[in-house]
Amino acid sequence: MTIKSNSLKSIAIAVTLSCSALSLSAMAHDTHAHENTASVKALENAVSGDHRTAKNKARDQYRHPIETLNFFGFTPNMTVVEITPGGGWYTEILAPALKGTGKLYGAHYPDTGEDNYYSNSRKKLVKKLASDVVFSEVVLTDFTPRQESELAPQGTADLILTFRNLHNWKDAGVEQVFKDAFNALKPGGVLGIVEHRLPVGVSPEKAKGYVSEVQTIKQAKAAGFRFAGSSEVNANTKDLAIYPKGVWTLPPVLRLGETDRAKYLAIGESDRMTLKFVKPAK
């Protein structure tokens, strides 16, 4: 009887532990599902917001902001860094989605007081951030291409993003940016890259503005990152990458003006790689 009793107790304990494990798994699944729903809702509200111009909203079909940020693992309680926000297209989405629950740093060119592209770009961004209360919590930091920059306080960022900027920085600049991003991220933090993709076998000299995916992954790994995957959400198979004025031949720039305008509008915006990297936990 004792042996039988002990066996029954063992079975009961095993069943209890199994039920507990299933319960914890279900709770974790529910929590993840809730976080994902909250993230999508926050992004949907930001994307549809009245603070965005019709012109910027028209580009959603090419930039897929909700799908892109979901791929990078965005949640509204994160500390996020956007490197060189430019005119603030993505800032219009990130700022309201994070407002009150997370934090957004815009690592942008400093205003040195000179009349040049970098200082003027900073001034325009500052003016934009002052134009609407949705940007009231954005914190600007200084980023200087090809120089060591503190994008955010060391080890504080959950997610660092940059969109279509690698081609401007060249190899030395990209390598420095990846080091800066690695320093700013928490262990387990994510670096998200979207960039004009150079077709395999095509020379960069023939496809101005396009960047090698293989080379980008190699550079990120050299900085200490683990490659966590890619998405085709921003792919465009119509883009062949060889044009008279490089990637700027395509919309939205359309550098050839009215020459073959319909042709390039039919192609749409560039084919883009969407890459996710993770800073290892150890």
C-alpha positions as MATLAB code, in Angstrom:
seq = 'MTIKSNSLKSIAIAVTLSCSALSLSAMAHDTHAHENTASVKALENAVSGDHRTAKNKARDQYRHPIETLNFFGFTPNMTVVEITPGGGWYTEILAPALKGTGKLYGAHYPDTGEDNYYSNSRKKLVKKLASDVVFSEVVLTDFTPRQESELAPQGTADLILTFRNLHNWKDAGVEQVFKDAFNALKPGGVLGIVEHRLPVGVSPEKAKGYVSEVQTIKQAKAAGFRFAGSSEVNANTKDLAIYPKGVWTLPPVLRLGETDRAKYLAIGESDRMTLKFVKPAK';
ca = [
       0.000    0.000    0.000;
       2.852    2.331    0.800;
       4.430    1.822   -2.616;
       1.076    2.364   -4.299;
       0.446    5.474   -2.190;
       3.839    6.906   -3.082;
       3.211    6.206   -6.756;
      -0.110    8.011   -6.616;
       1.555   10.962   -4.889;
       4.253   11.059   -7.586;
       1.620   11.025  -10.301;
      -0.319   13.794   -8.562;
       2.825   15.917   -8.227;
       3.728   15.333  -11.880;
       0.230   16.307  -12.993;
       0.340   19.440  -10.815;
       3.739   20.461  -12.196;
       2.587   19.804  -15.738;
      -0.541   21.901  -15.218;
       1.552   24.678  -13.682;
       3.911   24.650  -16.664;
       0.998   24.784  -19.083;
      -0.557   27.612  -17.090;
       2.697   29.630  -17.133;
       3.088   28.985  -20.853;
      -0.468   30.151  -21.477;
       0.114   33.263  -19.362;
       3.309   34.072  -21.286;
       1.477   33.579  -24.583;
      -1.368   35.833  -23.461;
       1.087   38.507  -22.305;
       2.944   38.406  -25.625;
      -0.328   38.540  -27.563;
      -1.480   41.510  -25.463;
       1.828   43.345  -26.033;
       1.654   42.692  -29.761;
      -1.927   43.949  -29.936;
      -0.981   47.074  -27.970;
       1.995   47.695  -30.273;
      -0.059   47.365  -33.438;
      -2.767   49.633  -32.017;
      -0.236   52.288  -31.002;
       1.338   52.206  -34.456;
      -2.008   52.264  -36.247;
      -3.060   55.328  -34.247;
       0.252   57.046  -35.004;
       0.146   56.245  -38.723;
      -3.414   57.540  -39.102;
      -2.821   60.645  -36.964;
      -3.820   64.123  -38.166;
      -0.286   65.387  -37.477;
       0.927   63.507  -40.568;
       0.615   65.187  -43.954;
      -1.212   63.545  -46.844;
       2.084   63.561  -48.748;
       3.816   61.534  -46.042;
       0.892   59.137  -45.663;
       1.013   58.462  -49.409;
       4.456   56.890  -48.917;
       3.165   54.262  -46.483;
       2.541   51.946  -49.442;
       6.296   51.853  -50.098;
       7.645   52.077  -46.556;
       5.222   49.751  -44.693;
       5.909   51.366  -41.293;
       3.682   49.127  -39.170;
       4.962   45.875  -40.663;
       8.566   47.109  -40.571;
       8.477   48.175  -36.920;
       6.699   44.974  -35.935;
       9.477   42.982  -37.598;
      12.024   44.855  -35.495;
      10.040   43.990  -32.352;
       8.821   47.499  -31.534;
       6.689   47.963  -28.399;
       5.378   51.285  -26.990;
       7.360   50.963  -23.748;
      10.775   50.780  -25.413;
      13.645   53.238  -25.448;
      14.171   53.799  -29.173;
      16.867   55.672  -31.081;
      16.386   56.851  -34.658;
      19.689   57.743  -36.311;
      19.439   60.780  -38.601;
      15.664   61.282  -38.680;
      16.048   63.702  -41.611;
      12.709   65.354  -42.282;
      11.091   63.292  -39.538;
       9.017   60.885  -41.640;
       9.459   58.003  -39.212;
       9.594   60.371  -36.237;
       5.960   61.235  -36.983;
       5.124   57.594  -36.253;
       7.594   56.738  -33.498;
       7.014   59.846  -31.350;
       3.262   59.436  -30.736;
       3.546   55.631  -30.481;
       6.094   56.006  -27.651;
       4.716   59.143  -26.008;
       3.891   58.623  -22.342;
       5.046   54.990  -22.264;
       8.508   54.841  -23.843;
      11.302   57.140  -24.932;
      12.525   58.361  -28.316;
      15.970   59.747  -29.077;
      16.650   61.404  -32.414;
      20.396   61.152  -33.082;
      20.865   63.881  -35.661;
      23.540   66.105  -37.125;
      24.521   68.903  -34.702;
      23.863   72.540  -35.483;
      27.359   74.040  -35.622;
      26.065   77.473  -36.600;
      27.349   77.074  -40.139;
      25.216   77.464  -43.251;
      25.541   73.894  -44.493;
      23.388   70.814  -45.045;
      24.031   69.335  -41.593;
      23.259   72.443  -39.524;
      20.262   73.361  -41.667;
      18.909   69.834  -41.385;
      19.111   70.044  -37.586;
      17.338   73.416  -37.585;
      14.503   72.057  -39.741;
      14.067   69.044  -37.466;
      14.006   71.221  -34.330;
      11.335   73.384  -35.965;
       9.280   70.325  -36.851;
       9.484   68.921  -33.320;
       8.253   72.242  -31.951;
       5.266   72.253  -34.317;
       3.102   69.647  -32.584;
       2.617   68.320  -29.061;
       3.051   64.732  -30.298;
       6.804   65.448  -30.495;
       7.083   67.009  -27.025;
       8.959   64.066  -25.483;
      11.524   63.519  -28.254;
      15.119   64.010  -27.082;
      17.729   65.046  -29.672;
      21.332   63.867  -29.417;
      24.291   64.683  -31.665;
      25.411   62.312  -34.387;
      28.398   63.144  -36.569;
      29.109   60.802  -39.500;
      32.431   58.922  -39.338;
      33.091   60.117  -35.782;
      32.375   58.381  -32.485;
      28.945   59.569  -31.278;
      26.837   58.904  -28.196;
      23.485   58.123  -29.800;
      21.923   57.614  -26.346;
      23.331   56.958  -22.871;
      25.395   53.773  -22.964;
      23.440   50.542  -22.538;
      19.994   52.181  -22.354;
      18.391   51.586  -25.762;
      16.075   48.681  -26.593;
      15.873   49.441  -30.310;
      18.033   51.504  -32.662;
      16.763   52.264  -36.149;
      18.015   53.928  -39.284;
      16.235   54.195  -42.613;
      18.025   54.620  -45.976;
      21.157   56.224  -44.556;
      24.006   53.732  -44.954;
      24.773   54.889  -48.512;
      25.477   58.392  -47.192;
      28.010   57.247  -44.587;
      30.225   55.023  -46.769;
      31.998   51.988  -45.312;
      33.999   53.806  -42.633;
      30.916   55.670  -41.477;
      28.751   52.539  -41.354;
      31.379   50.708  -39.311;
      31.508   53.580  -36.804;
      27.706   53.819  -36.595;
      27.453   50.105  -35.839;
      29.983   50.519  -33.007;
      28.022   53.497  -31.634;
      24.765   51.533  -31.839;
      26.319   48.550  -30.067;
      27.434   50.821  -27.213;
      24.032   52.478  -26.840;
      22.000   49.241  -26.848;
      21.160   47.083  -23.856;
      22.240   43.433  -24.050;
      19.554   41.780  -26.167;
      18.718   45.097  -27.847;
      17.957   45.317  -31.560;
      19.499   47.275  -34.432;
      17.078   47.657  -37.346;
      18.302   48.667  -40.801;
      16.326   49.578  -43.913;
      18.411   50.467  -46.978;
      18.348   50.561  -50.776;
      19.517   47.069  -51.761;
      22.286   46.535  -54.302;
      21.415   43.588  -56.559;
      23.864   40.690  -56.334;
      26.420   40.931  -59.132;
      25.833   44.634  -59.829;
      28.707   47.057  -59.284;
      28.048   49.887  -56.787;
      29.451   52.290  -59.403;
      26.571   51.367  -61.720;
      23.911   51.604  -59.013;
      24.497   54.810  -57.076;
      22.828   54.919  -53.670;
      22.426   51.147  -53.346;
      24.213   49.081  -50.684;
      25.308   45.447  -50.525;
      23.267   43.324  -48.111;
      26.133   40.856  -47.669;
      28.552   43.677  -46.844;
      26.121   45.260  -44.349;
      25.680   41.983  -42.480;
      29.456   41.498  -42.412;
      29.990   45.002  -40.985;
      27.352   44.534  -38.280;
      28.856   41.210  -37.223;
      32.286   42.843  -37.029;
      30.829   45.346  -34.552;
      29.658   42.466  -32.327;
      26.073   42.004  -33.516;
      24.324   38.727  -34.231;
      22.324   38.660  -37.457;
      18.736   37.874  -36.434;
      17.075   37.782  -39.837;
      15.711   39.744  -42.768;
      12.284   40.658  -44.099;
      11.079   41.251  -47.642;
       8.372   43.646  -46.475;
      10.111   46.542  -48.274;
      11.153   44.609  -51.380;
      10.361   45.865  -54.878;
      11.093   43.409  -57.705;
      10.456   46.124  -60.315;
      13.554   48.023  -59.211;
      16.607   47.053  -61.295;
      18.873   49.634  -59.566;
      20.727   50.927  -62.664;
      19.454   54.409  -63.565;
      20.924   57.663  -64.957;
      20.771   59.433  -61.578;
      21.087   56.421  -59.308;
      18.383   55.599  -56.763;
      17.293   59.247  -56.863;
      15.930   58.641  -60.373;
      13.014   56.859  -58.692;
      10.290   58.484  -56.600;
      10.023   60.383  -54.404;
      12.985   62.415  -55.757;
      12.463   61.813  -59.508;
      15.685   63.620  -60.332;
      15.109   63.440  -64.109;
      12.038   65.632  -63.727;
       9.511   64.978  -66.475;
      11.840   62.684  -68.437;
      10.375   59.153  -68.301;
       8.399   60.242  -65.237;
       5.578   57.749  -65.825;
       8.098   54.927  -66.212;
       9.765   55.623  -62.879;
       6.486   56.212  -61.059;
       5.369   52.797  -62.305;
       8.479   51.240  -60.744;
       7.830   52.981  -57.431;
      10.314   53.508  -54.615;
      13.483   51.430  -54.384;
      13.933   47.781  -53.503;
      14.988   47.766  -49.849;
      16.655   45.296  -47.549;
      15.212   45.135  -44.034;
      17.743   43.660  -41.625;
      17.532   42.858  -37.912;
      20.576   42.517  -35.653;
      20.771   41.727  -31.940;
      23.380   42.695  -29.348;
      24.222   39.407  -27.602;
      23.168   39.091  -23.965;
      26.750   38.265  -23.032;
];
